[in-house]
Every structure is written in C-alpha cells, then in structure tokens.
PDB file of N, CA and C in Angstrom:
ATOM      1  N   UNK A   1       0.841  -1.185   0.000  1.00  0.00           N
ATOM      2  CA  UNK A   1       0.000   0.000   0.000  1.00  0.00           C
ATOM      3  C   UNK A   1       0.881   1.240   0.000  1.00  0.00           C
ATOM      4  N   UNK A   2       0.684   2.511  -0.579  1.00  0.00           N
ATOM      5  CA  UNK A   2       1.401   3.258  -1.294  1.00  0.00           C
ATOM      6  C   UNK A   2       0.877   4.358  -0.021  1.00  0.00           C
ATOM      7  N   UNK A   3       1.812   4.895   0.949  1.00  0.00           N
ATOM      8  CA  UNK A   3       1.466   6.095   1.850  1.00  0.00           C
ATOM      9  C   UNK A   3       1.509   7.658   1.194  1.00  0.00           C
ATOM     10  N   UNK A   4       0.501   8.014   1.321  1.00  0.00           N
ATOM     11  CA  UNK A   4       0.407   9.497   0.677  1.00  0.00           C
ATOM     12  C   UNK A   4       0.929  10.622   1.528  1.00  0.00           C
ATOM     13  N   UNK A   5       0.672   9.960   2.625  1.00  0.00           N
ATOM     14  CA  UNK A   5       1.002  11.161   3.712  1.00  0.00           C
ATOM     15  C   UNK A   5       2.515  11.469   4.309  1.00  0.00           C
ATOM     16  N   UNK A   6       3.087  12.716   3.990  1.00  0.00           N
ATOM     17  CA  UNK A   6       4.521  13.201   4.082  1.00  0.00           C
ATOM     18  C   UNK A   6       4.366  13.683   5.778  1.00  0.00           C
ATOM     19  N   UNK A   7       5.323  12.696   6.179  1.00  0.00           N
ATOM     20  CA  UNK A   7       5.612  12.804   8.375  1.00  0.00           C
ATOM     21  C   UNK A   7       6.150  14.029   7.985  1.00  0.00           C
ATOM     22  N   UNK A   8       7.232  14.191   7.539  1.00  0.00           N
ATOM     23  CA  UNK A   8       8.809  15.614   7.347  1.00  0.00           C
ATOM     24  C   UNK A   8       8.373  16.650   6.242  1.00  0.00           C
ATOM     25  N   UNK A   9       8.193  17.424   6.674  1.00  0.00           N
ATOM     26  CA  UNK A   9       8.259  18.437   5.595  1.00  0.00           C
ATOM     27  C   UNK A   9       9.545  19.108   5.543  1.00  0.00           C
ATOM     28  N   UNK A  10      10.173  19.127   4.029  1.00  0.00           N
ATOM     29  CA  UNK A  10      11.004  20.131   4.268  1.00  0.00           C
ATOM     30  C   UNK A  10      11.043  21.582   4.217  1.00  0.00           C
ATOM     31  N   UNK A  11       9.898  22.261   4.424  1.00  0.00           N
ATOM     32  CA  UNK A  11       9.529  23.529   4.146  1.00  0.00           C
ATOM     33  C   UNK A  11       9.461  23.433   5.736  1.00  0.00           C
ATOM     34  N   UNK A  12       9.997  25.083   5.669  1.00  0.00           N
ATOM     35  CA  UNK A  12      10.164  25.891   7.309  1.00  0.00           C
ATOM     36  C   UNK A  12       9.267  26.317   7.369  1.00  0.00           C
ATOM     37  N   UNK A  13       8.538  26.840   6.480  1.00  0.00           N
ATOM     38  CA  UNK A  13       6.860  27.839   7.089  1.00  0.00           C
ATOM     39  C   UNK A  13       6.188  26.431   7.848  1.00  0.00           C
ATOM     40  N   UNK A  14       6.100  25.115   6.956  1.00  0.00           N
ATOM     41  CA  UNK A  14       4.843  24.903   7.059  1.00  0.00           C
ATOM     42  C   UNK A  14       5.561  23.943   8.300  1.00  0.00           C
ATOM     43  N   UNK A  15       6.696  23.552   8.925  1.00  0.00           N
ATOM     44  CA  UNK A  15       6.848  23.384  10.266  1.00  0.00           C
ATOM     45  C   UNK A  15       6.668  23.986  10.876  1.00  0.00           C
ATOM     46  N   UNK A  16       7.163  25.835  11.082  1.00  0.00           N
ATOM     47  CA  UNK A  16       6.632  26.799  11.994  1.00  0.00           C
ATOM     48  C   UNK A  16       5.247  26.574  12.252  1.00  0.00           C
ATOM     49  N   UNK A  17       4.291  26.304  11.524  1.00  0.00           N
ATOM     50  CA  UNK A  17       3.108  26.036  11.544  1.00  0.00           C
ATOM     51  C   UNK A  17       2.908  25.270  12.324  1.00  0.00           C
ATOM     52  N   UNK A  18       2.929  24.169  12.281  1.00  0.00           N
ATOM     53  CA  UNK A  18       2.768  22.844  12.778  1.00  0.00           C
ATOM     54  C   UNK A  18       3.361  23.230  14.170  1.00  0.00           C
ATOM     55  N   UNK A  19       4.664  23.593  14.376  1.00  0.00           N
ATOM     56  CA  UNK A  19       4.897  24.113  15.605  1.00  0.00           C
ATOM     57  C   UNK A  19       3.834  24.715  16.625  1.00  0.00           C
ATOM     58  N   UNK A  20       3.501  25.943  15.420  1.00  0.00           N
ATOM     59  CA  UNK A  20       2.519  26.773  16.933  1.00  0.00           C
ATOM     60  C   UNK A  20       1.167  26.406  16.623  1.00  0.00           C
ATOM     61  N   UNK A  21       0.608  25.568  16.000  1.00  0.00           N
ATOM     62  CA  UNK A  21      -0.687  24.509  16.286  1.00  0.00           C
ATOM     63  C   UNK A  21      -0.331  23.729  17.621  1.00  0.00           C
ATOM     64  N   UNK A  22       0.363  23.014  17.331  1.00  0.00           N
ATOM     65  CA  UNK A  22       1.166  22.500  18.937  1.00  0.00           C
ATOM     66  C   UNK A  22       0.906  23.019  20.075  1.00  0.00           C
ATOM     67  N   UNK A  23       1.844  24.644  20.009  1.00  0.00           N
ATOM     68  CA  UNK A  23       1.898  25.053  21.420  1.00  0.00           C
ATOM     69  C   UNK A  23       0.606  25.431  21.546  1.00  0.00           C
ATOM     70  N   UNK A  24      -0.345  25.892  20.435  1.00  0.00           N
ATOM     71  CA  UNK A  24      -1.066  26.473  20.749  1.00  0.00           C
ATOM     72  C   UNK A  24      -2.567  25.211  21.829  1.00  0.00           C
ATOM     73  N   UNK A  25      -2.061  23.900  21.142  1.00  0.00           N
ATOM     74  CA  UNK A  25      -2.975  22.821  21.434  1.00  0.00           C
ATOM     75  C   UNK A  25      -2.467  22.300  23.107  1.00  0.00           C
ATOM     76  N   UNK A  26      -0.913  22.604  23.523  1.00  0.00           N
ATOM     77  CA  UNK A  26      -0.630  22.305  24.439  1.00  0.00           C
ATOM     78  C   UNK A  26      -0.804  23.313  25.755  1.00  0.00           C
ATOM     79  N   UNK A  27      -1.031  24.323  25.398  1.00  0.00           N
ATOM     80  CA  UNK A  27      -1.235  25.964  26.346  1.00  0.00           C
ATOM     81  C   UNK A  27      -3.283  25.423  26.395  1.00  0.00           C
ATOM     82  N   UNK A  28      -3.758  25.553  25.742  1.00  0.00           N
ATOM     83  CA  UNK A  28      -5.436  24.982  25.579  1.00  0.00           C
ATOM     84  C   UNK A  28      -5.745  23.405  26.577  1.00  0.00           C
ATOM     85  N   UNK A  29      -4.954  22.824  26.368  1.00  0.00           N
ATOM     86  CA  UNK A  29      -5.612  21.567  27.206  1.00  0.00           C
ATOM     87  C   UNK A  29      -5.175  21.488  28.549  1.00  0.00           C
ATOM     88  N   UNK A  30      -5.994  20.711  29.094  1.00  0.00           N
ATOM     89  CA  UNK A  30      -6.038  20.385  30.434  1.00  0.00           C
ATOM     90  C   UNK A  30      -5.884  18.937  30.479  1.00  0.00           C
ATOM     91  N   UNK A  31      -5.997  18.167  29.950  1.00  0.00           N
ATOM     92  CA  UNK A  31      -5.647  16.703  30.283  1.00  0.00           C
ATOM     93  C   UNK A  31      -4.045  16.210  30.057  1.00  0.00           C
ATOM     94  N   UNK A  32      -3.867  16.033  31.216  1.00  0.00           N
ATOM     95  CA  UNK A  32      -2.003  15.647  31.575  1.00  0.00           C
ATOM     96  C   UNK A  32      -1.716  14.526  30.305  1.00  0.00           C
ATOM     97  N   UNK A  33      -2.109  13.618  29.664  1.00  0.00           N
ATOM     98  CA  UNK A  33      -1.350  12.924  29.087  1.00  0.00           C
ATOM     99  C   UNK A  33      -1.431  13.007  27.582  1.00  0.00           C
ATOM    100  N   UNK A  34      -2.596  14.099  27.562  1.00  0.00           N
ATOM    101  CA  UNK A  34      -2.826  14.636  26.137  1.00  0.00           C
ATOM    102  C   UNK A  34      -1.243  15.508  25.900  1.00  0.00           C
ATOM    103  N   UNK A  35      -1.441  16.644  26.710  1.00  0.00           N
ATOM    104  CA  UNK A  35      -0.049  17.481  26.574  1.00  0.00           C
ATOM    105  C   UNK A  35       0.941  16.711  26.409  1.00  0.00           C
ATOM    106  N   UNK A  36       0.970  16.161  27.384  1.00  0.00           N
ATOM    107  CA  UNK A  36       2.540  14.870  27.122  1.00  0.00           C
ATOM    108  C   UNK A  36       3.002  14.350  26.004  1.00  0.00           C
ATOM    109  N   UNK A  37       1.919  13.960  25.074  1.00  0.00           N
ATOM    110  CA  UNK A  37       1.926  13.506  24.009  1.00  0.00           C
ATOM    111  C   UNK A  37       2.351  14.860  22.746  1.00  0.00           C
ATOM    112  N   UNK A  38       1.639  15.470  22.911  1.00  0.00           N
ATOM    113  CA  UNK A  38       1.690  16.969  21.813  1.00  0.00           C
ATOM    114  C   UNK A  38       2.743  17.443  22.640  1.00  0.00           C
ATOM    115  N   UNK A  39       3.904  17.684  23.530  1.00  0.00           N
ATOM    116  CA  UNK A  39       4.766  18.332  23.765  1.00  0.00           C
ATOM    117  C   UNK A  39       5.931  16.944  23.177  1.00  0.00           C
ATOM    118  N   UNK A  40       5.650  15.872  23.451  1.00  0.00           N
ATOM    119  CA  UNK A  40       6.554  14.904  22.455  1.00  0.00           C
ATOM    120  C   UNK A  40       6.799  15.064  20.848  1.00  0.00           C
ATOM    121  N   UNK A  41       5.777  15.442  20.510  1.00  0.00           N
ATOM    122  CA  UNK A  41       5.644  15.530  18.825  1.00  0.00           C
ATOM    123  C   UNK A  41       6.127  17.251  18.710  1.00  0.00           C
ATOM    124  N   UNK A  42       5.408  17.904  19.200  1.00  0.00           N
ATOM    125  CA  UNK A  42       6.499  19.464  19.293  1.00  0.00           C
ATOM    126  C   UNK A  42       7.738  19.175  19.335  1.00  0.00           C
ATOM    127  N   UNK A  43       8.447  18.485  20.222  1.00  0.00           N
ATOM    128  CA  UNK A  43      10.094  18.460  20.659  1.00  0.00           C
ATOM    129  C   UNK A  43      10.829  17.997  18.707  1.00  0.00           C
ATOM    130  N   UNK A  44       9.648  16.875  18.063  1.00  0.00           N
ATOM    131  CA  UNK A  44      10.178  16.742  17.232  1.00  0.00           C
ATOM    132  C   UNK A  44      10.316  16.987  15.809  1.00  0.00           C
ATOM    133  N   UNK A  45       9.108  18.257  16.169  1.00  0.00           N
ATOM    134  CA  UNK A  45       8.702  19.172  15.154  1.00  0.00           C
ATOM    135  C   UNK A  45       9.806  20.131  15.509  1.00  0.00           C
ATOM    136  N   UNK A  46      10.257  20.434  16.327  1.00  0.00           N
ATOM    137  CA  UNK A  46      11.097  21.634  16.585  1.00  0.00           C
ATOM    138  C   UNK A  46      12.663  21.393  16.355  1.00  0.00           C
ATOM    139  N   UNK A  47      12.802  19.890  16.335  1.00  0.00           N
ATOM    140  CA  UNK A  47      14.315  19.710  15.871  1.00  0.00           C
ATOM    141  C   UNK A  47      14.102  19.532  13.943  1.00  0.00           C
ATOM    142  N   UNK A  48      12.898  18.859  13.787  1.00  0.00           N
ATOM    143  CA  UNK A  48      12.843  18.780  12.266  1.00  0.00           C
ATOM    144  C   UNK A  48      13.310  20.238  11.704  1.00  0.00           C
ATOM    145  N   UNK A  49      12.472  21.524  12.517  1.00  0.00           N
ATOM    146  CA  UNK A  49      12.312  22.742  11.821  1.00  0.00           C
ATOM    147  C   UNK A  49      13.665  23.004  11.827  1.00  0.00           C
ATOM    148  N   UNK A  50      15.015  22.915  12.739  1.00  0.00           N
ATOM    149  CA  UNK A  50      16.476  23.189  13.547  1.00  0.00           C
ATOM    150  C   UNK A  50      16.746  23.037  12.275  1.00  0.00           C
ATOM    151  N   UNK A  51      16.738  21.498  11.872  1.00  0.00           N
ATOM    152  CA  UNK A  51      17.542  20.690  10.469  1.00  0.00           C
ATOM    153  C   UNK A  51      17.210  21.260   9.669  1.00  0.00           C
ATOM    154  N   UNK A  52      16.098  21.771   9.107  1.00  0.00           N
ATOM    155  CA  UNK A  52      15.738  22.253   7.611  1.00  0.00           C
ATOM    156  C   UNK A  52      16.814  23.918   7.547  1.00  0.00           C
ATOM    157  N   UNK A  53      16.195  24.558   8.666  1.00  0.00           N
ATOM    158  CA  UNK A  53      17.006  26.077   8.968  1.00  0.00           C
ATOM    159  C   UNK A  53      18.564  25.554   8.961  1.00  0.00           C
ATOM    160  N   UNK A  54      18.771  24.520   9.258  1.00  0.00           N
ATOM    161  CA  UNK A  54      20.312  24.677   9.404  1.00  0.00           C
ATOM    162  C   UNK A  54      21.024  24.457   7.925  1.00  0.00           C
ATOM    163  N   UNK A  55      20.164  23.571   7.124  1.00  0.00           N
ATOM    164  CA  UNK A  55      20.799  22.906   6.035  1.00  0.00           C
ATOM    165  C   UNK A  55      20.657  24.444   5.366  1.00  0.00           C
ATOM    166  N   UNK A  56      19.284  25.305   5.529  1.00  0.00           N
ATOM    167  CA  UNK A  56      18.906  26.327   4.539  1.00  0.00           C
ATOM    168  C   UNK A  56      20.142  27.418   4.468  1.00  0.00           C
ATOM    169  N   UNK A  57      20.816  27.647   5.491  1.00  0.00           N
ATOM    170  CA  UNK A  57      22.081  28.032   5.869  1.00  0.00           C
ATOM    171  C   UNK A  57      23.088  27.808   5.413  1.00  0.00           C
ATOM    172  N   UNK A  58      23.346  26.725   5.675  1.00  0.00           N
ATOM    173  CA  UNK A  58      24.600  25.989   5.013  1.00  0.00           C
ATOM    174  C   UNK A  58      24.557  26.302   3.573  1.00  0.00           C
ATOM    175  N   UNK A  59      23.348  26.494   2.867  1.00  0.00           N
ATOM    176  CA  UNK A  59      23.230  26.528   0.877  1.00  0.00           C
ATOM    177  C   UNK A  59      23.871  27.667   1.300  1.00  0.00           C
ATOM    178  N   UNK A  60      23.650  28.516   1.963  1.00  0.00           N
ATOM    179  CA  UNK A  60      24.392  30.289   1.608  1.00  0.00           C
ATOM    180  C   UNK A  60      25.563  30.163   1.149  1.00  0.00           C
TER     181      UNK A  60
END
C-alpha cells in the first residue's frame, strides 16, 4: 500500500506552523497525558524545523 502522507516536511513555514498549532494545542488543554503527548511531537517538530534552517544556511 502506497502512503500518501509526508511525516517531514522540508519547508520551514509549514513546520513553523505545525509548531505553533502545537503550542497552541498544548497551552489549551487540560488533560495531563494529552499534553505529554503533543509536547513529544512538538520536541520533534522543533528539531525537524532546527535541520531544515540549518541545512537552509549551510546553501548560503
């Protein structure tokens, strides 16, 4: 079966995005293991976004 759906984006907007959907979903809830979970996937939205900015750098 052929997955359509892209985990990594390499575009920085549309991680920034995804980023502050995050915080914005983790500042909004109240259930402890919901956050836990969305501050896990933030941590690794926020190193994805690190890598893309860093490589975007490095082209300079």
């Amino acid at each position: 079966m052929l997955n359509s759906i892209e985990l990594t984006s390499n575009d920085p907007l549309e991680l920034a995005e995804q980023c502050l959907a995050l915080i914005t979903a983790v500042v909004k809830l109240d259930e402890a293991p919901v956050k836990e979970s969305l501050q896990f996937i933030l941590q690794e939205k926020m190193a994805a976004l690190f890598v893309v900015l860093d490589a975007k750098v490095s082209e300079k």
